[in-house]
Short mmCIF file of C-alpha atoms and ligand atoms in Angstrom, two decimals:
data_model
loop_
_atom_site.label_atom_id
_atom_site.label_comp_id
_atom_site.label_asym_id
_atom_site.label_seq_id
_atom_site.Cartn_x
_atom_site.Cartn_y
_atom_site.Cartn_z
CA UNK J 1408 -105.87 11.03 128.06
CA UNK J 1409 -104.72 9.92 124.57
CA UNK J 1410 -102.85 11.44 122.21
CA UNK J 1411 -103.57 11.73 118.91
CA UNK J 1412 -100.40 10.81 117.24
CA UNK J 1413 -101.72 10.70 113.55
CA UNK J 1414 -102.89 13.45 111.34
CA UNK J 1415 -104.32 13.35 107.74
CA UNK J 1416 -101.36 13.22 105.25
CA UNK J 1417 -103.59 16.06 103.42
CA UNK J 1418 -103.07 18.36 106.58
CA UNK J 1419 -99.78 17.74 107.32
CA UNK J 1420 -99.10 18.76 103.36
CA UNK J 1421 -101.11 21.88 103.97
CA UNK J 1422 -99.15 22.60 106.75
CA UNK J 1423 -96.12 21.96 105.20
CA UNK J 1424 -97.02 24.62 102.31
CA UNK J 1425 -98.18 27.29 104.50
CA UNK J 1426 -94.41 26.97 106.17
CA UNK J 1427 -92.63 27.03 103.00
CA UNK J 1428 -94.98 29.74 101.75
CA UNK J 1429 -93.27 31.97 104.97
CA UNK J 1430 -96.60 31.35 107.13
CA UNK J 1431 -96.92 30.13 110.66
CA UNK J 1432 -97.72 26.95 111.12
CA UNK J 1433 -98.43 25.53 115.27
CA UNK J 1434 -97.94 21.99 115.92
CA UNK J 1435 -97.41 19.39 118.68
CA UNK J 1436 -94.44 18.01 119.95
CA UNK J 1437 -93.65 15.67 122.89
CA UNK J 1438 -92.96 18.22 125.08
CA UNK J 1439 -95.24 21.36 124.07
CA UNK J 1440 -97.15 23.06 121.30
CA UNK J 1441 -94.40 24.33 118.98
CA UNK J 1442 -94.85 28.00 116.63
CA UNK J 1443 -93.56 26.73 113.33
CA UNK J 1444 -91.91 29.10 110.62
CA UNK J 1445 -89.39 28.10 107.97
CA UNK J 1446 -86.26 28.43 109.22
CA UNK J 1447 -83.80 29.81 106.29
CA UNK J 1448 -86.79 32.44 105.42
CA UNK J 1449 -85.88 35.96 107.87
CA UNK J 1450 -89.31 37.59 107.41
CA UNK J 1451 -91.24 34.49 108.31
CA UNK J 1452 -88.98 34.07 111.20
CA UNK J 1453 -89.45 37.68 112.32
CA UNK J 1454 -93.36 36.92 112.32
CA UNK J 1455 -92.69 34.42 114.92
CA UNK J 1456 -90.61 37.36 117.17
CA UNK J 1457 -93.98 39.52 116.12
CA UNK J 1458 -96.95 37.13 117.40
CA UNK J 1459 -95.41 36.04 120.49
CA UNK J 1460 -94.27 39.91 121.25
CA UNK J 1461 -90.73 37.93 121.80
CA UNK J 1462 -87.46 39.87 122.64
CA UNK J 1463 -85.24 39.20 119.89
CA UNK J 1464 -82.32 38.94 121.70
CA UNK J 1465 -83.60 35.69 122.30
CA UNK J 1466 -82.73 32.98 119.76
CA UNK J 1467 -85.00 30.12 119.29
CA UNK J 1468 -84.38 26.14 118.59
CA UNK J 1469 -84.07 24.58 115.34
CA UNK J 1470 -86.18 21.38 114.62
CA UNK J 1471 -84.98 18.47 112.15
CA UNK J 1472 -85.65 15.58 110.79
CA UNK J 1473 -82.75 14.08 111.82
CA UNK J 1474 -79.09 13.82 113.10
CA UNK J 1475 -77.80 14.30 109.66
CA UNK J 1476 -79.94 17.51 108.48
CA UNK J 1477 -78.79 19.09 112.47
CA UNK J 1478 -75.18 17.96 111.30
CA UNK J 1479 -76.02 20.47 108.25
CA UNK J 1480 -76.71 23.45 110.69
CA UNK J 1481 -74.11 22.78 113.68
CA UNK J 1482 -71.11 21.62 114.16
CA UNK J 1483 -70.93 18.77 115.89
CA UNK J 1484 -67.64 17.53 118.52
CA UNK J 1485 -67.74 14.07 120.62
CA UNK J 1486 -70.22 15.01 122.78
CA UNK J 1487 -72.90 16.55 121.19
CA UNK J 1488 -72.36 13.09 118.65
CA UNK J 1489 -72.92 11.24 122.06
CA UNK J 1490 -76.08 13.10 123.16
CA UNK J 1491 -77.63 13.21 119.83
CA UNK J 1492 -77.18 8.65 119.37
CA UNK J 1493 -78.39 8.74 123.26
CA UNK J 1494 -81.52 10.93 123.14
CA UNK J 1495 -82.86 12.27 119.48
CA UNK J 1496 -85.17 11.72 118.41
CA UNK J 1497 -86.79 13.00 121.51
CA UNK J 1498 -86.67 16.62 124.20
CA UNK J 1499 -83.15 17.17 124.16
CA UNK J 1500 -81.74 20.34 122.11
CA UNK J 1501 -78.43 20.96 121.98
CA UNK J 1502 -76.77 24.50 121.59
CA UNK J 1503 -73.17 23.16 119.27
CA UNK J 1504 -71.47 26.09 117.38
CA UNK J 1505 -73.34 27.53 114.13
CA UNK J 1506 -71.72 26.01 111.22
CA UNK J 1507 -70.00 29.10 108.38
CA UNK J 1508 -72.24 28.20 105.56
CA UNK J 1509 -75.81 27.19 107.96
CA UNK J 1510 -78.43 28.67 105.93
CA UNK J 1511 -80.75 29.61 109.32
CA UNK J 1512 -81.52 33.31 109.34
CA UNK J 1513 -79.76 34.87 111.59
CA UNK J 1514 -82.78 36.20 113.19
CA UNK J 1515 -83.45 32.76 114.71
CA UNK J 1516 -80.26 32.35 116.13
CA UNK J 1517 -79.98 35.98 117.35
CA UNK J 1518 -76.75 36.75 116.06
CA UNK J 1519 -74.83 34.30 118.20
CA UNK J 1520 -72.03 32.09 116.82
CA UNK J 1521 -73.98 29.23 118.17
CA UNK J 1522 -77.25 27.12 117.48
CA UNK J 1523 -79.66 25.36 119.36
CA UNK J 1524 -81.22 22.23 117.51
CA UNK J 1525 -83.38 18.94 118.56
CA UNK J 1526 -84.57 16.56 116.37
CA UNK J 1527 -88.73 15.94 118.03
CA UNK J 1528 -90.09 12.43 118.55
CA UNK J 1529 -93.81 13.42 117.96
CA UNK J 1530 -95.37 12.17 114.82
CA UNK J 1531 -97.02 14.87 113.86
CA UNK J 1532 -93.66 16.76 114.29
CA UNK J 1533 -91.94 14.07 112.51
CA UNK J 1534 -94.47 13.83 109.46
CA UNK J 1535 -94.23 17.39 109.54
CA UNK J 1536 -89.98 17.82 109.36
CA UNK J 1537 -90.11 15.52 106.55
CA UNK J 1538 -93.18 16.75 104.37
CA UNK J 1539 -91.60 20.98 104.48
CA UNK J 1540 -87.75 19.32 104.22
CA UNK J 1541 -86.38 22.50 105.44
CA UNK J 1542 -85.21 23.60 109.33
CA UNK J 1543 -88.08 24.76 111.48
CA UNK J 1544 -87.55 27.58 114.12
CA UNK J 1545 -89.86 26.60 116.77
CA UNK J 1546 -90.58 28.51 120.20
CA UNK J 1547 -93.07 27.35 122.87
CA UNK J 1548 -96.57 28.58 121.03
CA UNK J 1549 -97.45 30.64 123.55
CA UNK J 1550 -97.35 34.26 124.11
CA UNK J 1551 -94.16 35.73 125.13
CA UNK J 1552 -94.26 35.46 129.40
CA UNK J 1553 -97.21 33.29 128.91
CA UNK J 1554 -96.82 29.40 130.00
CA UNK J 1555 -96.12 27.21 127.72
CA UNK J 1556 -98.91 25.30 125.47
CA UNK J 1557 -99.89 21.83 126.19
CA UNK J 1558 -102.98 21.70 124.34
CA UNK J 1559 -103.84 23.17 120.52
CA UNK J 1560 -107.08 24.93 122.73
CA UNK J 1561 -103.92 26.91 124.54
CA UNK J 1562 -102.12 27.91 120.66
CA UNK J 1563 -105.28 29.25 119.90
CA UNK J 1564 -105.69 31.51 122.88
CA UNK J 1565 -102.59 33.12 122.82
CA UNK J 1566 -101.60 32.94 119.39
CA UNK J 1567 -104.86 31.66 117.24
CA UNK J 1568 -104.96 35.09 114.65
CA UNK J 1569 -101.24 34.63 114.44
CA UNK J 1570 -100.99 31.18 112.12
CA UNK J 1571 -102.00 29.94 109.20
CA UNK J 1572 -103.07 26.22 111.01
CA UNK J 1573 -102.99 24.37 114.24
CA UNK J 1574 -102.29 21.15 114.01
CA UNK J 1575 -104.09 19.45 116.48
CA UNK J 1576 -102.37 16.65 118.19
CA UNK J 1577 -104.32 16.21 121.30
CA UNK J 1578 -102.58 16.85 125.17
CA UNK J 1579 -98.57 16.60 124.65
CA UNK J 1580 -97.52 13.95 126.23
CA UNK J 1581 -94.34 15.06 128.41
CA UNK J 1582 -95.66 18.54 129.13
CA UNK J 1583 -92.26 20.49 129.98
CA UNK J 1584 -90.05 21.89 127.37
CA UNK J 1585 -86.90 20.22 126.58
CA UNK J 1586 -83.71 20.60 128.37
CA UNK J 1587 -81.26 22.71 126.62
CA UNK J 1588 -78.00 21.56 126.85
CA UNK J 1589 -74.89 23.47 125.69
CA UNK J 1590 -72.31 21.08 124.34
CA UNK J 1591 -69.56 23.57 122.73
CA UNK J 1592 -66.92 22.25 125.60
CA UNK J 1593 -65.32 19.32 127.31
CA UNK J 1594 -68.66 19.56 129.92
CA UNK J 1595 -71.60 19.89 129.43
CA UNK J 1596 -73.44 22.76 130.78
CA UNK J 1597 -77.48 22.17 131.43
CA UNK J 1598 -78.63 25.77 130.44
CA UNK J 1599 -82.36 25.06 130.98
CA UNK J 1600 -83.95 21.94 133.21
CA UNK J 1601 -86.47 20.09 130.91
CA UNK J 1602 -87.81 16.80 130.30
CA UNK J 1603 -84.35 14.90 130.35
CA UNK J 1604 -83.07 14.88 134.02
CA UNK J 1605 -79.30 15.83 135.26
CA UNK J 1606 -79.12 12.03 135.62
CA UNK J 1607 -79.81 11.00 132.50
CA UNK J 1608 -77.29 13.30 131.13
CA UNK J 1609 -74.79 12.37 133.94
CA UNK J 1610 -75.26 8.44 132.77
CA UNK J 1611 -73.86 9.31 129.13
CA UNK J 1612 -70.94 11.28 130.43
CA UNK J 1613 -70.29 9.98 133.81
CA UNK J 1614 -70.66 13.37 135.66
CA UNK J 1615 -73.30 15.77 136.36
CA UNK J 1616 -73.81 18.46 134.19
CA UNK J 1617 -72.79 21.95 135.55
CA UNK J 1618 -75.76 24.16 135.72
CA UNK J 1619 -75.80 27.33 134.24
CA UNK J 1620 -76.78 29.62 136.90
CA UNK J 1621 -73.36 28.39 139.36
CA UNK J 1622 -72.37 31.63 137.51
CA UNK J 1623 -68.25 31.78 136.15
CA UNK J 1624 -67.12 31.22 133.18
CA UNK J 1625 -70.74 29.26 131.84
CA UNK J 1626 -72.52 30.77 129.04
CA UNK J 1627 -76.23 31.34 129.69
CA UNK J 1628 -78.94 30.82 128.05
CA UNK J 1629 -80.91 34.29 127.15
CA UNK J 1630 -84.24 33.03 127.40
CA UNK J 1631 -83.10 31.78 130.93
CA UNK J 1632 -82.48 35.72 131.97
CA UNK J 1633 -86.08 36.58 130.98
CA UNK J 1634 -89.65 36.89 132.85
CA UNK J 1635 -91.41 33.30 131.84
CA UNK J 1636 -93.93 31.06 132.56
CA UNK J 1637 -95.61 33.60 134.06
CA UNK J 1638 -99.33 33.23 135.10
CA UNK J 1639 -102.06 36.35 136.05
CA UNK J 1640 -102.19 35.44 138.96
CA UNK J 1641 -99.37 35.44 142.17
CA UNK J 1642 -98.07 31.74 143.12
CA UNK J 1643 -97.55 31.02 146.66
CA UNK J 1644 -94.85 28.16 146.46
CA UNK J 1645 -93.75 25.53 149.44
CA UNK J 1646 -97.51 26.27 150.98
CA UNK J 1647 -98.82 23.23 153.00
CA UNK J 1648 -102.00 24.78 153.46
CA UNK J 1649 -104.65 27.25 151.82
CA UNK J 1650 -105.22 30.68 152.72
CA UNK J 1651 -108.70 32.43 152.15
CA UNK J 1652 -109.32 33.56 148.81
CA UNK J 1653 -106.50 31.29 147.47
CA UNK J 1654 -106.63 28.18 145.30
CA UNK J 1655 -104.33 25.33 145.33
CA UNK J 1656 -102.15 23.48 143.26
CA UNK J 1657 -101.71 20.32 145.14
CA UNK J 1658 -98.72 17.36 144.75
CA UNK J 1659 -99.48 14.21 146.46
CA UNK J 1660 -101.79 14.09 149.66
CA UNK J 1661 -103.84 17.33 149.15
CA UNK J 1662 -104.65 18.85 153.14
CA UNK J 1663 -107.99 18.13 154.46
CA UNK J 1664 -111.25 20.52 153.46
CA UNK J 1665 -109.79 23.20 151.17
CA UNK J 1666 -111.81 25.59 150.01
CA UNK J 1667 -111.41 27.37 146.88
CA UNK J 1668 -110.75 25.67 143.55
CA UNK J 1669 -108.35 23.17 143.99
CA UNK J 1670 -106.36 20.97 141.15
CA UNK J 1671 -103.84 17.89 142.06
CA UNK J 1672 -100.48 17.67 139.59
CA UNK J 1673 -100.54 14.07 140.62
CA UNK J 1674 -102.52 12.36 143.71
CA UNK J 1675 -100.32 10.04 143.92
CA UNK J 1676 -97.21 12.00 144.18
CA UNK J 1677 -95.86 11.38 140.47
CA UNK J 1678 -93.27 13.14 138.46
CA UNK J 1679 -93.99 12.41 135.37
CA UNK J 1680 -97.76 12.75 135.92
CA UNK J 1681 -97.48 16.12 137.05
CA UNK J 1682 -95.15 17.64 134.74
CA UNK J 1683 -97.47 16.67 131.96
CA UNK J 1684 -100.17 18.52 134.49
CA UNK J 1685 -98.33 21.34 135.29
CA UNK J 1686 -99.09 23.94 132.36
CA UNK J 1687 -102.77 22.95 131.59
CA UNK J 1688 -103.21 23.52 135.75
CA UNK J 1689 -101.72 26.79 135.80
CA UNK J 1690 -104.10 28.08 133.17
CA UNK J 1691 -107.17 26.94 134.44
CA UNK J 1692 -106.63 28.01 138.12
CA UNK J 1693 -105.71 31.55 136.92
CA UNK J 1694 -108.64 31.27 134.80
CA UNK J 1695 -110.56 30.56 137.91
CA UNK J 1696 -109.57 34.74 138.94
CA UNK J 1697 -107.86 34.48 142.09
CA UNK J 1698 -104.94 36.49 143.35
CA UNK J 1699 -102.69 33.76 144.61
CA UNK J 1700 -102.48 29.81 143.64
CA UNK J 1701 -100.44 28.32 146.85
CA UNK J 1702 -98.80 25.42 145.52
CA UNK J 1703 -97.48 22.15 147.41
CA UNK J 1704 -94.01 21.44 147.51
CA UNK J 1705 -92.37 19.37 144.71
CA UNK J 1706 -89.49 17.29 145.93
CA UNK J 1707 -86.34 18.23 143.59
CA UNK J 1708 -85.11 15.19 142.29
CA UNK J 1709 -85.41 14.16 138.70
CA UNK J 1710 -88.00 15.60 136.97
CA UNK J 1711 -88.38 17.61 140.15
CA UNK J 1712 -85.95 20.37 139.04
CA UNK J 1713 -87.31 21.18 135.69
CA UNK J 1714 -91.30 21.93 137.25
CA UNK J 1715 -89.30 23.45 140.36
CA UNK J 1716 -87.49 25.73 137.98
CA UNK J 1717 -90.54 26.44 136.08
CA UNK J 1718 -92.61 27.30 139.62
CA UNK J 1719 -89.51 29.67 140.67
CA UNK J 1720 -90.09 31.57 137.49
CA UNK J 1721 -93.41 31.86 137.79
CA UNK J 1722 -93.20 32.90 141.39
CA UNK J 1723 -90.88 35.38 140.71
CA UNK J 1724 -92.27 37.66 138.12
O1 TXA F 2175 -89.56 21.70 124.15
C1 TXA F 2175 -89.11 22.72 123.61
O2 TXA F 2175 -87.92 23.02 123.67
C2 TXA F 2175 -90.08 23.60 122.83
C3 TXA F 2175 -90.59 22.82 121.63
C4 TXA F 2175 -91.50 23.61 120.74
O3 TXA F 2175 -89.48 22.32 120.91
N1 TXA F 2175 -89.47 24.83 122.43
C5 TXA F 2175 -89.14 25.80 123.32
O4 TXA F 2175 -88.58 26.93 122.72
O5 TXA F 2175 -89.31 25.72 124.51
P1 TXA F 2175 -88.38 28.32 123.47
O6 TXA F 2175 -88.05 29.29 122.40
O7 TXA F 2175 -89.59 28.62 124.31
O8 TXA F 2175 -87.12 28.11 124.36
C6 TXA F 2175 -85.84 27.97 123.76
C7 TXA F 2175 -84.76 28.18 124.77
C8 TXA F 2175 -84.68 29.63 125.22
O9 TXA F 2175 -84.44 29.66 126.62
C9 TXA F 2175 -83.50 30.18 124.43
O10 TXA F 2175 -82.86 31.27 125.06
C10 TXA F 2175 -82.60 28.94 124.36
O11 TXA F 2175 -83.49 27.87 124.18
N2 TXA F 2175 -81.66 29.02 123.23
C11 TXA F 2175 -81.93 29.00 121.91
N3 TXA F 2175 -80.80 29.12 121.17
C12 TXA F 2175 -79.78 29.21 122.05
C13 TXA F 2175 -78.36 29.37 121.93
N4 TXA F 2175 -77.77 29.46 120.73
N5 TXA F 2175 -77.61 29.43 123.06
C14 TXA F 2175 -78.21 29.33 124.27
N6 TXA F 2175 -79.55 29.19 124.47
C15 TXA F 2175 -80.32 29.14 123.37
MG1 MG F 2176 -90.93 29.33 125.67
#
């Protein structure tokens, strides 16, 4: 499907004034739909804890224009410099300690001594960074538990009495959230699995990252501890066929006369192609009102462990 990677400047201006006026403002970015406020203003950031019915103990990412307005927020040591020339603009946010005089509320970074930032590739994200010219806190726009939003059809759903505008930028193109990577020490420690693989990040630093859940001394990620991605209905992972009453979520070679609805992440067994799948799936099988989706197994390599990690989640709830 395309994308729609241009907006009207006159809605992107609109957009930019309801933010700076304190409002909500959703918008699209590579990876999903984003819920815009203006990050330095605490009561429009507290709206954005409000609509999504958010725990605030959980701080959320700060979007910029660029590597020099995140260098305004954060403060920035050798690696974080490295990831930020190697993958921004694009879905890789970076949790750097929050710089003395950072004018975020403190709501948005939920008291901690540390930020999370990412500078978006999407144009409409882009246009939209440099028309407000001030941070903007951005979670997933979906409702807190909810899975994330692919589509500006999803915002509205969960979220549409909540903001001031959707901007509509068609399907996102990657369809996973970004990885969050904490780079406040020597290594770097992959807090969440997202749309940059372990590898990628292993090829700038010439090790694998350590993963936050092999427990010690790691800091976590809060939004990591939390229910997520949860749909109504239960998920059945690993399954290799289809029980009555169940619909599938297939990966590759779907089995032979299933009954039931029945939606393929990629025929052909691809990554990428599911990944961008995997969300807008998830919604309209539960939509369809069964109790259990069984889902086919997703090898875990490369783009593998961010949907595998999302799937987990999902199961678990
Ligand atoms: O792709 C994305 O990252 C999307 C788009 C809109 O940018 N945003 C997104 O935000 O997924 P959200 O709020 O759904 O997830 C942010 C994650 C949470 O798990 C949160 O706990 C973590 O980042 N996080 C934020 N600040 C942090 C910090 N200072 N230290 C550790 N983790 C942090
Ligand atoms: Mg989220």
């Amino acid at each position: 499907m395309l994308t729609k990677t241009q907006l009207a400047s006159d809605e992107i201006a609109r957009a930019a004034w309801h933010l700076r006026a304190g409002r909500l403002v959703a918008f699209p970015t590579e990876t999903v739909y984003g819920l815009g406020a203006d990050a330095t203003q605490g009561a429009a950031v507290a709206a954005i804890f409000a609509a999504k019915g958010r725990p605030r103990i959980n701080p959320l990412i700060m979007h910029v224009a660029n590597e020099d307005a995140a260098r305004e927020l954060g403060k920035f040591g050798p690696l974080a410099g490295k990831f930020a020339a190697a993958f921004w603009p694009g879905p890789l946010t970076l949790v750097v300690p929050r710089l003395e005089h950072c004018q975020v509320s403190e709501l948005a970074t939920a008291g901690l001594g540390t930020i999370a930032l990412r500078v978006p590739a999407h144009p409409v994200a882009a246009a939209l960074l440099r028309e407000a010219r001030v941070p903007i806190a951005a979670p997933s726009a979906n409702r807190s538990g909810h899975v994330s939003a692919t589509r500006a059809e999803h915002v509205r759903a969960d979220l549409g009495d909540a903001v001031a505008m959707i901007l509509d930028g068609g399907p996102t193109q990657v369809g996973l959230e970004s990885s969050v990577v904490d780079a406040t020490g020597e290594r770097p420690v992959l807090l969440r699995a997202g749309a940059i693989t372990a590898a990628q990040i292993a090829a700038i630093v010439g090790a694998e990252p350590a993963r936050a859940h092999e427990g010690g001394a790691h800091p976590v990620s809060p939004g990591q501890m939390l229910a997520h991605y949860a749909p109504r209905a239960g998920l059945r992972l690993g399954a290799t066929s289809v029980l009555p009453g169940e619909a599938l979520l297939a990966f590759g070679l779907a089995p032979p006369n299933t009954m039931g609805p029945i939606l393929n992440l990629s025929p052909t067994g691809d990554l990428t192609e599911a990944a961008a799948n995997l969300f807008a799936h998830l919604r309209a099988l539960d939509a369809e009102g069964v109790g259990v989706i069984a889902v086919m197994p997703v090898p875990d390599i490369g783009l593998g462990e961010a949907i595998n990690d999302r799937l987990t989640r999902a199961a678990r709830r």
